[in-house]
Amino acid sequence: MSTTTVVHALTCTRCGSTGVQPAVREWANCSNCKHGMSLSEAMTCGCDGYDCVPRPADENTLLAPGSEYSYPLSDYARATARSLGKGWDAESSFLGAWGLIFTTDDRVSLRLYVDGDGSVGDLMIQDRKTGDEHLVPTFHLPEGAPSTPEEMREWGDALALFVLSLHL
């Protein structure tokens, strides 16, 4: 049995061509101008092969938490990547249960998740290259769960500062 991920719309971030083909490890290449980009940068929808949700017109516009998936950890990852800026991106896991934060040049790949093994649900960041796990101290984070795009941006900023403090 083969599985195919459905990608609804890909557009080159450099030339605007729709001749973008997925490559390996969440990467895509434009057949028109030969530009390479992360698959999530090229996607003009936010479905990752599931229920198609249009992306906001402005890439700096965050959706309300939980708009894309029921479990919004992937929303935290996307907000973190936006706060980290150019050269960073994020991907969602199945149902958004964890998020991947990575550099587009493949130097850093981090998994943001909630530790369910013997803890009370601690927020963790794992370096996928080394396997090192880092507990995100709660004193670095805003109070309460985010319920608006502005609150999610605050969480993204706080998590971005923590990622930068890891000196990866």
Coordinates of C-alpha atoms in Angstrom, one line a residue:
M1 CA 0.0 0.0 0.0
S2 CA 1.5 3.4 -1.0
T3 CA 0.7 6.7 0.7
T4 CA 0.8 10.0 -1.1
T5 CA 0.8 13.3 0.6
V6 CA -1.6 15.7 -1.2
V7 CA -0.1 19.2 -1.8
H8 CA -2.8 21.5 -3.1
A9 CA -0.9 24.5 -4.3
L10 CA 2.8 25.3 -4.5
T11 CA 4.2 28.7 -5.7
C12 CA 7.8 29.7 -6.0
T13 CA 8.8 32.4 -3.4
R14 CA 11.2 34.0 -5.9
C15 CA 9.6 34.0 -9.3
G16 CA 5.9 33.2 -8.5
S17 CA 5.8 30.2 -10.8
T18 CA 3.5 27.3 -10.0
G19 CA 6.1 24.8 -11.4
V20 CA 7.3 23.9 -7.9
Q21 CA 8.1 20.2 -7.1
P22 CA 8.5 18.7 -3.6
A23 CA 11.9 17.2 -3.1
V24 CA 13.3 15.6 0.1
R25 CA 13.0 16.5 3.8
E26 CA 10.3 19.1 3.5
W27 CA 12.1 20.9 0.6
A28 CA 10.8 22.1 -2.8
N29 CA 12.5 23.2 -6.0
C30 CA 11.2 25.6 -8.7
S31 CA 11.5 24.1 -12.2
N32 CA 11.3 27.6 -13.6
C33 CA 14.1 29.5 -11.8
K34 CA 15.7 26.6 -10.0
H35 CA 15.2 28.3 -6.6
G36 CA 15.0 26.0 -3.5
M37 CA 12.7 26.7 -0.6
S38 CA 11.1 24.9 2.3
L39 CA 7.9 23.1 1.3
S40 CA 5.9 25.2 3.8
E41 CA 7.1 28.4 2.3
A42 CA 6.0 27.3 -1.2
M43 CA 2.5 26.1 0.0
T44 CA -0.3 28.5 -0.6
C45 CA -2.7 26.4 1.5
G46 CA -2.2 25.2 5.0
C47 CA -3.6 21.7 4.8
D48 CA -0.5 19.4 4.6
G49 CA -2.8 16.9 2.9
Y50 CA -5.6 17.1 5.4
D51 CA -8.6 19.5 5.6
C52 CA -7.5 22.4 3.4
V53 CA -7.3 25.7 5.3
P54 CA -6.2 28.8 3.3
R55 CA -3.1 30.5 4.5
P56 CA -3.4 34.1 5.6
A57 CA -2.6 36.6 2.9
D58 CA 0.1 38.2 5.1
E59 CA 2.7 35.7 6.3
N60 CA 3.0 37.7 9.5
T61 CA -0.7 37.3 10.3
L62 CA -1.2 34.5 12.8
L63 CA -4.4 32.5 12.9
A64 CA -6.3 32.1 16.1
P65 CA -4.8 29.3 18.2
G66 CA -6.4 25.9 17.3
S67 CA -7.7 27.2 13.9
E68 CA -5.5 24.8 11.9
Y69 CA -5.6 21.7 14.2
S70 CA -7.3 20.7 17.3
Y71 CA -4.0 20.5 19.2
P72 CA -2.2 23.7 18.7
L73 CA 1.4 22.8 19.5
S74 CA 2.1 23.2 15.8
D75 CA 0.7 26.8 16.2
Y76 CA 3.3 27.4 18.9
A77 CA 6.0 26.1 16.5
R78 CA 4.8 28.4 13.7
A79 CA 4.7 31.4 16.0
T80 CA 8.2 30.6 17.2
A81 CA 9.6 30.3 13.7
R82 CA 8.0 33.6 12.7
S83 CA 9.6 35.3 15.7
L84 CA 13.0 33.8 14.9
G85 CA 12.7 35.4 11.5
K86 CA 14.2 34.8 8.0
G87 CA 15.8 31.4 7.6
W88 CA 13.5 29.7 10.1
D89 CA 10.3 27.7 9.3
A90 CA 7.9 25.3 11.0
E91 CA 6.0 22.2 10.1
S92 CA 3.0 20.5 11.8
S93 CA 2.8 17.0 12.9
F94 CA -0.3 14.9 12.5
L95 CA -3.2 16.9 14.1
G96 CA -0.7 19.5 15.3
A97 CA 0.2 17.3 18.3
W98 CA 3.8 18.6 18.1
G99 CA 5.6 21.1 15.9
L100 CA 8.9 21.1 14.1
I101 CA 11.0 24.3 14.1
F102 CA 14.0 24.3 11.7
T103 CA 16.4 26.4 9.8
T104 CA 15.9 26.4 6.1
D105 CA 19.7 25.6 5.6
D106 CA 19.3 22.4 7.6
R107 CA 21.6 23.5 10.5
V108 CA 18.9 23.2 13.2
S109 CA 15.9 20.9 13.6
L110 CA 13.9 21.1 16.8
R111 CA 10.7 19.3 17.9
L112 CA 8.4 21.2 20.2
Y113 CA 6.2 18.9 22.3
V114 CA 4.6 18.2 25.7
D115 CA 6.4 15.6 27.7
G116 CA 3.9 12.9 28.7
D117 CA 6.3 10.5 30.4
G118 CA 6.0 10.9 34.1
S119 CA 5.5 14.6 34.1
V120 CA 2.7 17.1 34.4
G121 CA 2.9 18.0 30.8
D122 CA 6.1 20.0 30.6
L123 CA 6.8 21.9 27.4
M124 CA 10.0 20.4 25.8
I125 CA 12.2 21.2 22.9
Q126 CA 14.3 18.3 21.4
D127 CA 17.3 18.8 19.1
R128 CA 16.5 16.2 16.4
K129 CA 20.1 16.0 15.4
T130 CA 21.6 15.2 18.8
G131 CA 18.6 13.9 20.6
D132 CA 19.2 16.5 23.4
E133 CA 16.0 17.5 25.2
H134 CA 15.5 20.9 26.8
L135 CA 12.8 21.7 29.4
V136 CA 11.3 25.1 28.6
P137 CA 11.2 26.8 32.1
T138 CA 7.7 28.2 32.8
F139 CA 9.2 31.5 34.0
H140 CA 10.2 32.2 30.4
L141 CA 6.6 31.8 29.2
P142 CA 3.5 34.1 29.3
E143 CA 0.7 33.2 31.7
G144 CA -2.1 30.9 30.6
A145 CA -2.7 29.4 27.2
P146 CA -3.0 31.8 24.2
S147 CA -6.5 32.4 22.9
T148 CA -5.8 35.2 20.4
P149 CA -3.3 35.7 17.6
E150 CA -1.6 38.5 19.7
E151 CA -1.2 36.2 22.6
M152 CA 0.2 33.5 20.3
R153 CA 2.7 36.0 19.0
E154 CA 3.8 36.6 22.7
W155 CA 4.3 32.9 23.1
G156 CA 6.3 32.7 19.8
D157 CA 8.5 35.6 21.0
A158 CA 9.1 33.9 24.4
L159 CA 9.9 30.5 22.8
A160 CA 12.1 32.1 20.2
L161 CA 14.2 33.7 23.0
F162 CA 14.5 30.3 24.6
V163 CA 15.6 28.7 21.4
L164 CA 18.2 31.4 20.9
S165 CA 19.5 30.8 24.4
L166 CA 20.3 27.2 23.5
H167 CA 23.1 28.5 21.2
L168 CA 22.5 25.7 18.6

